[in-house]
CSV table of C-alpha atoms and ligand atoms in Angstrom, one decimal:
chain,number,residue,atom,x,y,z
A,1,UNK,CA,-4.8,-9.9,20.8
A,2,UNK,CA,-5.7,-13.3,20.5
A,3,UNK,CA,-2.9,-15.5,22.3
A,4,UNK,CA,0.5,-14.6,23.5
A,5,UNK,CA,3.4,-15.7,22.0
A,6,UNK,CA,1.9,-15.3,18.6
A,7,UNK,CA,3.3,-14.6,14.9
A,8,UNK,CA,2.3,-12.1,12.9
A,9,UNK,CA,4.2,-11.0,9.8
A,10,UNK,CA,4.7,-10.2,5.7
A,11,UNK,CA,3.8,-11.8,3.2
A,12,UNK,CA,5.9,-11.3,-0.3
A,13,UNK,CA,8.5,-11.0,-2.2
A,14,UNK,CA,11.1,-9.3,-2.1
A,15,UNK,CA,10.5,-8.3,1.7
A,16,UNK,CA,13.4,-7.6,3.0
A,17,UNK,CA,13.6,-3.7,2.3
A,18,UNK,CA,9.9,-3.4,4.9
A,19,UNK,CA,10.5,-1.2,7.7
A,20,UNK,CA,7.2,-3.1,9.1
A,21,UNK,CA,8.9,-5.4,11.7
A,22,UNK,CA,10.3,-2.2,13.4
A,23,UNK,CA,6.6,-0.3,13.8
A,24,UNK,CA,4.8,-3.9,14.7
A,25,UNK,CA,7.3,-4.9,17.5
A,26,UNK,CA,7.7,-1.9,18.9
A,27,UNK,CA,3.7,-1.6,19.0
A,28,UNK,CA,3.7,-5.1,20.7
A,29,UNK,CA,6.3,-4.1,23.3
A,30,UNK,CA,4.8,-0.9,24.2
A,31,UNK,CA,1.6,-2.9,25.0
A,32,UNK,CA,3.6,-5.7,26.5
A,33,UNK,CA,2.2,-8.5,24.3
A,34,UNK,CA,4.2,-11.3,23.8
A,35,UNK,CA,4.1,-11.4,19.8
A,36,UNK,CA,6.7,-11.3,17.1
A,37,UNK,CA,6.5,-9.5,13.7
A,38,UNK,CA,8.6,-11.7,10.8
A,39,UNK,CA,9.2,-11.4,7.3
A,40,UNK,CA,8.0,-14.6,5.2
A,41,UNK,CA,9.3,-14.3,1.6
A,42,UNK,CA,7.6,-16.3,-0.6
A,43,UNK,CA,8.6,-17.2,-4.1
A,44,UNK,CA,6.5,-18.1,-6.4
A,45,UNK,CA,4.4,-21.2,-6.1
A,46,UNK,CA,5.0,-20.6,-2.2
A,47,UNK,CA,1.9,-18.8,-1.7
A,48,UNK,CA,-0.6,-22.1,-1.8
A,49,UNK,CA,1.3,-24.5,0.8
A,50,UNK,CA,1.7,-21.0,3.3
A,51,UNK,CA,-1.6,-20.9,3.2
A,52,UNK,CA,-2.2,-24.7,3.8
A,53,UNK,CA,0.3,-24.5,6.7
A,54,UNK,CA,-1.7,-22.0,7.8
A,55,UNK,CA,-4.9,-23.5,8.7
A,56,UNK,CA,-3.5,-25.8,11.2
A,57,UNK,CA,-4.8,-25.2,14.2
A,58,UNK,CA,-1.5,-25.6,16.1
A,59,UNK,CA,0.1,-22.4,13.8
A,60,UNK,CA,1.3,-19.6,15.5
A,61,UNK,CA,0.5,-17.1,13.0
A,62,UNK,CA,-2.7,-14.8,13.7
A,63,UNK,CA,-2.3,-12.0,11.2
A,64,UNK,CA,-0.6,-11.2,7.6
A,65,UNK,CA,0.0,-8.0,5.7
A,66,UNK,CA,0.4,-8.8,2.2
A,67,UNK,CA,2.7,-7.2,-0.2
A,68,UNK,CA,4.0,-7.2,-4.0
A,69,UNK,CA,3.2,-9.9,-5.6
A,70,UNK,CA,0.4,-11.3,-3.9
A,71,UNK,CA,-2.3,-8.7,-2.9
A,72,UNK,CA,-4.5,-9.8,-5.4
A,73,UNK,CA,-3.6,-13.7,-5.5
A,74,UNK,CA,-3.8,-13.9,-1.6
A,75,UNK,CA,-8.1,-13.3,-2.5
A,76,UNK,CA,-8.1,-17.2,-3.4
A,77,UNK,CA,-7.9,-17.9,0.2
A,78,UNK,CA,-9.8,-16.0,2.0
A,79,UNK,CA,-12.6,-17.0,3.5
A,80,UNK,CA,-14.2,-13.2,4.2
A,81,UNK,CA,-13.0,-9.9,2.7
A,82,UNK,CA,-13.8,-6.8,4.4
A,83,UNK,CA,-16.7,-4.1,2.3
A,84,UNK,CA,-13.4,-2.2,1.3
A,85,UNK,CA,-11.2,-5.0,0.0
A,86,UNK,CA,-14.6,-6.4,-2.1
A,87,UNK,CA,-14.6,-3.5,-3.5
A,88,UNK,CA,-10.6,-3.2,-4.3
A,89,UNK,CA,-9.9,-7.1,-5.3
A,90,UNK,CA,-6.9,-5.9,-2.8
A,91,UNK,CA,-5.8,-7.1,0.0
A,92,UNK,CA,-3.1,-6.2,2.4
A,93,UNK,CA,-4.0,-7.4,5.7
A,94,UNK,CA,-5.1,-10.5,6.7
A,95,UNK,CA,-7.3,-11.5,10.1
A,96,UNK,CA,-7.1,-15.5,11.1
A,97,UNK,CA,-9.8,-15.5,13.4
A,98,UNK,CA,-11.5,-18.5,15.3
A,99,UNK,CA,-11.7,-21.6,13.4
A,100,UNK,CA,-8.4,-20.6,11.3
A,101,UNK,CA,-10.8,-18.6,9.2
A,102,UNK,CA,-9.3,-15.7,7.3
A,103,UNK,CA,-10.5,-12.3,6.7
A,104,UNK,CA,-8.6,-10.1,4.2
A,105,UNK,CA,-8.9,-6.4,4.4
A,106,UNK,CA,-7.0,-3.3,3.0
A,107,UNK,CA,-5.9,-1.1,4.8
A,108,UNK,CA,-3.6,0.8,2.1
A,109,UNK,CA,-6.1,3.1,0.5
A,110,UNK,CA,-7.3,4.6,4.1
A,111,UNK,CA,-3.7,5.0,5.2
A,112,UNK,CA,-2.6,6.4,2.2
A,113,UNK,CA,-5.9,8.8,2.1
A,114,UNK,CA,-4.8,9.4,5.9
A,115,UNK,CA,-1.2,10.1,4.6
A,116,UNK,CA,-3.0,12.6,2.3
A,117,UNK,CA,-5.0,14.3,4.7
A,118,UNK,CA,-2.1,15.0,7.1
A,119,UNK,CA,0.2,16.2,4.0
A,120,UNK,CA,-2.5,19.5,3.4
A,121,UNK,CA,-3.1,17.7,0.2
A,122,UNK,CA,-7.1,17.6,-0.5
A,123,UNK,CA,-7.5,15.4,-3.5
A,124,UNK,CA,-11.6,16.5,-4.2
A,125,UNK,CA,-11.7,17.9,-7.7
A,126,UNK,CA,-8.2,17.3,-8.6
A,127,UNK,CA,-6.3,16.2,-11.8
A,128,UNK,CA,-4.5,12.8,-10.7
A,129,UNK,CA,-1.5,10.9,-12.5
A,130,UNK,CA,-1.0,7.4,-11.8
A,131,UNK,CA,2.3,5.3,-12.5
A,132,UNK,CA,1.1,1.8,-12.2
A,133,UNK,CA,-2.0,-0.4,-11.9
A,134,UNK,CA,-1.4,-3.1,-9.4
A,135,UNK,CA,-2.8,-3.8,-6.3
A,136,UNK,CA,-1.9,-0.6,-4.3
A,137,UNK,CA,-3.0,1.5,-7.5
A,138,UNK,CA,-6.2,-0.6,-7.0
A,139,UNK,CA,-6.3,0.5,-3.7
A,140,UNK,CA,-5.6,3.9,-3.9
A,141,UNK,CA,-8.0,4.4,-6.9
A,142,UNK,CA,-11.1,2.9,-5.5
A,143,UNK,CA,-10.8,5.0,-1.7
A,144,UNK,CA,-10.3,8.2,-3.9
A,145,UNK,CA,-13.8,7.2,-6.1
A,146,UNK,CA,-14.8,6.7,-2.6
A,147,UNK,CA,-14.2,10.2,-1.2
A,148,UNK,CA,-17.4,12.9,-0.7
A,149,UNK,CA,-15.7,15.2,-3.5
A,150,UNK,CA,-14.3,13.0,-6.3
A,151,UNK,CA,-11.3,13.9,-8.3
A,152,UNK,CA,-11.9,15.8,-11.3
A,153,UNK,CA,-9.7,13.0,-13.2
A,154,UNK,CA,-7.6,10.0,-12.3
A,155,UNK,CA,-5.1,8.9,-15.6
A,156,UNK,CA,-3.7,5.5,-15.2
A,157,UNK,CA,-0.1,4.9,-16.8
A,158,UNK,CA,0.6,0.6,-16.9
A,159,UNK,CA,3.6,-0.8,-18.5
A,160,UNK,CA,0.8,-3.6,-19.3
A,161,UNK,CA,-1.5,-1.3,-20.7
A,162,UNK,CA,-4.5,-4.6,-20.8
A,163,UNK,CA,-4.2,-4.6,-16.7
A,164,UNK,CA,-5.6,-0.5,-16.4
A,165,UNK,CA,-7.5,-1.1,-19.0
A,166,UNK,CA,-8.8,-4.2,-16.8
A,167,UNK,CA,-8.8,-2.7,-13.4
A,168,UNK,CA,-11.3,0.0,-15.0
A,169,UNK,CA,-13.6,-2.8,-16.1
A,170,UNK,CA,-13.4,-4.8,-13.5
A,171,UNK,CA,-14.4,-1.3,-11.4
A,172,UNK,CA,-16.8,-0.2,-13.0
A,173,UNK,CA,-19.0,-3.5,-12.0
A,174,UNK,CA,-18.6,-2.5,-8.3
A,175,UNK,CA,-18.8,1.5,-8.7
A,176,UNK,CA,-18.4,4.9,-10.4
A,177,UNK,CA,-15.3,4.9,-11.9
A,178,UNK,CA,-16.1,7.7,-14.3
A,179,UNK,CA,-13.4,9.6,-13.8
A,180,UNK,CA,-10.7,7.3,-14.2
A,181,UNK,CA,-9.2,6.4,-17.2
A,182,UNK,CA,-5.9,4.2,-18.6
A,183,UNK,CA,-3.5,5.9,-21.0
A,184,UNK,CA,-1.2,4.5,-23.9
A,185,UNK,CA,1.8,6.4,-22.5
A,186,UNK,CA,3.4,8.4,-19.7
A,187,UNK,CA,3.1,11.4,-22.4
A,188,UNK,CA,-0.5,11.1,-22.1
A,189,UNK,CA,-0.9,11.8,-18.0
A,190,UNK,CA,-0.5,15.2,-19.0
A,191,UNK,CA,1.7,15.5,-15.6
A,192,UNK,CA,2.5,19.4,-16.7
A,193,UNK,CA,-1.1,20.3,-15.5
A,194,UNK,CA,-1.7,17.2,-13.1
A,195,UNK,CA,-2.1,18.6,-9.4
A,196,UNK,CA,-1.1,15.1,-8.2
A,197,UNK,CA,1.5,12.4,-9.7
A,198,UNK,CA,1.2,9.6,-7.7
A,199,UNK,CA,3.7,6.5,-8.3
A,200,UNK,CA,2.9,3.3,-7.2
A,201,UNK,CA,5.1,0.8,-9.9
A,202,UNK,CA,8.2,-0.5,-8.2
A,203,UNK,CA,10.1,1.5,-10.0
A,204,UNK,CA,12.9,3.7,-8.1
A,205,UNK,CA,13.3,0.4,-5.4
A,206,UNK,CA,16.6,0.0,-6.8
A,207,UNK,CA,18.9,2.9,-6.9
A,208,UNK,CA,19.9,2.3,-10.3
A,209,UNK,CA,16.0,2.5,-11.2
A,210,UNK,CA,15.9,6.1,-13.9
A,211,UNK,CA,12.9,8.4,-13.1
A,212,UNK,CA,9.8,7.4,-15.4
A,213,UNK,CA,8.6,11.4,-16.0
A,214,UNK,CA,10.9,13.7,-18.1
A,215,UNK,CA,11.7,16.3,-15.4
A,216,UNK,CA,10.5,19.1,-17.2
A,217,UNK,CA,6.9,18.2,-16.5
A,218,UNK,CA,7.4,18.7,-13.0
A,219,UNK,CA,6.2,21.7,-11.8
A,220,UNK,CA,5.7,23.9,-8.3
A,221,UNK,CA,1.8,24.0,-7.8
A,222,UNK,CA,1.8,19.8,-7.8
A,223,UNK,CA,2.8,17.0,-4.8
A,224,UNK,CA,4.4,13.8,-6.2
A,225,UNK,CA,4.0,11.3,-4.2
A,226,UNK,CA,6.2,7.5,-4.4
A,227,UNK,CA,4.6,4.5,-2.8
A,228,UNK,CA,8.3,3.7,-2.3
A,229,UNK,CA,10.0,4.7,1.1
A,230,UNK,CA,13.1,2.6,0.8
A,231,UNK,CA,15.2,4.2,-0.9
A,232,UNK,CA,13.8,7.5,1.0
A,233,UNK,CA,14.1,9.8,-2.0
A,234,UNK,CA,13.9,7.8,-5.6
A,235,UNK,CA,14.9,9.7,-8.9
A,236,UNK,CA,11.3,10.5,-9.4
A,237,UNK,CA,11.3,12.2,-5.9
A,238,UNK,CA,14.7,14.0,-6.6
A,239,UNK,CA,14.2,15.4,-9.9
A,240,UNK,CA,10.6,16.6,-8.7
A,241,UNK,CA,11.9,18.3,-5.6
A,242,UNK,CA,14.5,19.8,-7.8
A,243,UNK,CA,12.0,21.3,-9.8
A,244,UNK,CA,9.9,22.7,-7.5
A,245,UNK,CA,7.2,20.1,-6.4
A,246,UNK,CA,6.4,19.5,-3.4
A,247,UNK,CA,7.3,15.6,-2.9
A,248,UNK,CA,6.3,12.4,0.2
A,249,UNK,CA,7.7,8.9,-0.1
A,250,UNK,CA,5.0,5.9,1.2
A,251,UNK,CA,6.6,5.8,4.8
A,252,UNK,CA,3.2,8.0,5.9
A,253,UNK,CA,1.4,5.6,4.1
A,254,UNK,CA,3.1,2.5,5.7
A,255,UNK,CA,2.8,3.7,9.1
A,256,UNK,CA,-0.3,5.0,9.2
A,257,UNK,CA,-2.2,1.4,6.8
A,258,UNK,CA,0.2,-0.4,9.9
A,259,UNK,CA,-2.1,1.6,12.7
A,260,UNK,CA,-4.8,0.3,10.9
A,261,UNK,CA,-3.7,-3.4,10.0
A,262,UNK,CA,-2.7,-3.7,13.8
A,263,UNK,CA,-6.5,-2.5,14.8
A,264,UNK,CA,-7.7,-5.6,13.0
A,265,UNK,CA,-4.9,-7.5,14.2
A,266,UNK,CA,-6.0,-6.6,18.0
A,267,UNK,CA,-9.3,-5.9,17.7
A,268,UNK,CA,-8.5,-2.3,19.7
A,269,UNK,CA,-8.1,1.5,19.0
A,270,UNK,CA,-4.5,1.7,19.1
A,271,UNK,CA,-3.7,4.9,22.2
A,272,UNK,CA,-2.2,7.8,20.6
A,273,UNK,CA,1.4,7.3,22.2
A,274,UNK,CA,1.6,3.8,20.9
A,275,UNK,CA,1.3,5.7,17.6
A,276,UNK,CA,4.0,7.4,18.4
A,277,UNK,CA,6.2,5.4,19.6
A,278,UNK,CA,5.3,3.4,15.7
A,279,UNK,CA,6.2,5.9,13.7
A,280,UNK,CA,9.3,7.5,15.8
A,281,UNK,CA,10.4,3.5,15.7
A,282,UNK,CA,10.1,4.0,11.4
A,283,UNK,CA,11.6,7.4,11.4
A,284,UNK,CA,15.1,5.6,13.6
A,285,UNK,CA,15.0,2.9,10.8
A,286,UNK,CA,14.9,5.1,8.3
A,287,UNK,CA,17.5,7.5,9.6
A,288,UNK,CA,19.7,4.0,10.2
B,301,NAP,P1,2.2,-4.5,-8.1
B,301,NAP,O1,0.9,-5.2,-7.8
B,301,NAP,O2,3.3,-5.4,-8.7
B,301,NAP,O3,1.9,-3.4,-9.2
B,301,NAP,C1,2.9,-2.6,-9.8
B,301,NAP,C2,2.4,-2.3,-11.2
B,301,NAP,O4,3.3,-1.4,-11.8
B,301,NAP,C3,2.3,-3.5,-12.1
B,301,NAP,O5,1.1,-3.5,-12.8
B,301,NAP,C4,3.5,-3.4,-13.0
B,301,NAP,O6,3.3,-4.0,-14.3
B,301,NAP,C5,3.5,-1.9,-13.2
B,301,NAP,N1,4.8,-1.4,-13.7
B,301,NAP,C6,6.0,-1.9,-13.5
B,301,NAP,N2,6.9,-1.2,-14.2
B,301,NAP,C7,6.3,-0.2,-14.8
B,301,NAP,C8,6.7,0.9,-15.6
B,301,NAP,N3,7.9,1.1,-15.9
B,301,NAP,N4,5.7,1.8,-16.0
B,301,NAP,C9,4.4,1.6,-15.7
B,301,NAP,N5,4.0,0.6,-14.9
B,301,NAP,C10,4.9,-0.3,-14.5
B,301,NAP,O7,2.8,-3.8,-6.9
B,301,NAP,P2,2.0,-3.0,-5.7
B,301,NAP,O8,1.6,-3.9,-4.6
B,301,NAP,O9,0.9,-2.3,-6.3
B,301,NAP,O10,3.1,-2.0,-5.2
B,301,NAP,C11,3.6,-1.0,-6.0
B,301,NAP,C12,4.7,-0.2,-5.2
B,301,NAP,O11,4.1,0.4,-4.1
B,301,NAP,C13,5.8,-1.1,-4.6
B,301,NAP,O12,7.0,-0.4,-4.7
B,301,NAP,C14,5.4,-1.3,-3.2
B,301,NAP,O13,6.5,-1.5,-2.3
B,301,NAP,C15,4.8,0.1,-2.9
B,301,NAP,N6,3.8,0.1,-1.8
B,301,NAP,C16,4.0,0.9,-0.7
B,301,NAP,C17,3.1,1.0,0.3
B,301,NAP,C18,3.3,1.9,1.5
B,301,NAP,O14,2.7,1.7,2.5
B,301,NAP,N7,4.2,2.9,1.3
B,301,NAP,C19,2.0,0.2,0.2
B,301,NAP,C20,1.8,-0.6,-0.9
B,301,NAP,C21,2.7,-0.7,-1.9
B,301,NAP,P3,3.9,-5.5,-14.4
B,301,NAP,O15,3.1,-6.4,-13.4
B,301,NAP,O16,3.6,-5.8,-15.9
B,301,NAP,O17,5.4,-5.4,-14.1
């Protein structure tokens, strides 16, 4: 870690539900490094003068994550991006090395592929439905072209149908994107014979959100999976479990894209216990 007493924190807006504070500061007390996690909310038009602030050489912040709306806007000031995050136009985490130089990486479609991995869920020749086309879909999209055995399909729902149709373009200039492909309509992810339905809209953050999916498409031989962890179980989550699905909110995902985001923070291999004492620190909050 670069200097004691240092700030590290998130980036967005709203920030308030993040359980990340919890998994970072109990990281930096189990190592016994003087640092602080915050939450920085920034409206809009906010984003430009952080980033100004930030390159004073007297600032005490030394790493970012990066959440809704900004993964995508925070590119403009970087001054390096990471292999992955070129090819995602995402970024989630955010390095100030030497020099107040930043280096944006993302660490969401690894943790989420990690999250994946650890669920039994082997997403190599599968039919995939995705709710949403923002930066974590961007994310999650480009590390599952990225896997040895592609997915057989990936169908992208937007409420904006021009930004799928965009992200695919956009894609297919960096690499092969041949299985994906945007759709007009939720109708059209044909979630009664997808193996995978993966939401990552905000939608379900507030508990007055409705489910996007009629529930009869849910079925028993698929995982559902909501980027959203707080609330723990959405309407989408609910009505799939209810129907036989097997269901995971994002708090895998959170905890283990935090493992990695903390790795570039520290420049170390994080110990397995401090791992543990990460997640058991998300699974209190949660419980709370
Ligand atoms: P984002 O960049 O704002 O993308 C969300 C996308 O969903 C936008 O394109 C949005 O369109 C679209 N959308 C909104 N309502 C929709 C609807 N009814 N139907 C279809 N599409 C709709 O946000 P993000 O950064 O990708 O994050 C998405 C969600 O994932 C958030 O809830 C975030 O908290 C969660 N997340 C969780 C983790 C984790 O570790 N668990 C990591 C990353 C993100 P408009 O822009 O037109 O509204």
């Amino acid at each position: 870690m670069q200097e004691l007493k240092s700030t590290y924190g998130l980036i967005g807006y709203p920030v308030k539900h993040s359980l990340s504070p919890c998994m970072h500061n109990t990281a930096f007390k189990a190592l016994g490094i003087n640092a602080a996690y915050k939450l920085f909310p920034l409206k809009e038009g906010e984003l430009a003068p952080f980033f100004e602030d930030l390159k004073v050489e007297s600032s005490p912040i030394f790493g970012l994550n990066v959440t809704v709306p900004y993964k995508e806007k925070v590119i403009q000031h970087m001054d390096g991006l990471s292999p992955f995050a070129k090819k995602t136009m995402a970024v989630n985490t955010v390095v100030v090395q030497k020099g107040r130089k930043f280096i944006g990486y993302n660490t969401d479609g690894p943790g989420f592929l990690a999250h994946l991995s650890e669920l039994g869920f082997d997403a190599g020749k599968k039919r995939i439905a995705m709710l949403g086309a923002g930066g974590a879909a961007r994310a999650i999209i480009s590390v599952l072209c990225l896997i040895p055995e592609c997915p057989e399909s990936i169908l992208i729902y937007d409420i904006d149908k021009e930004k799928a149709d965009g992200l695919i373009k956009d894609f297919k200039t960096r690499f092969d994107v041949s299985v994906v492909q945007p759709v007009n309509s939720v109708d059209d992810l044909n979630i009664e014979i997808s193996d995978l339905l993966i939401n990552a809209t905000p939608i379900g953050m507030k508990n007055s959100d409705l489910c996007l999916i009629e529930p009869e498409l849910f079925h028993s031989n698929m995982l559902v999976y909501d980027l959203i962890y707080n609330p723990e179980e959405t309407a989408l989550l609910k009505l799939a479990k209810d129907r036989g699905a097997q269901t995971a909110n994002g708090l895998g995902m959170l905890f283990f894209q935090g493992v990695l985001a903390f790795q570039h923070w520290a420049n170390i291999e994080l110990d397995q216990n401090i791992k543990d004492k990460m997640r058991k620190s998300l699974n209190m909050r949660k419980a709370l």
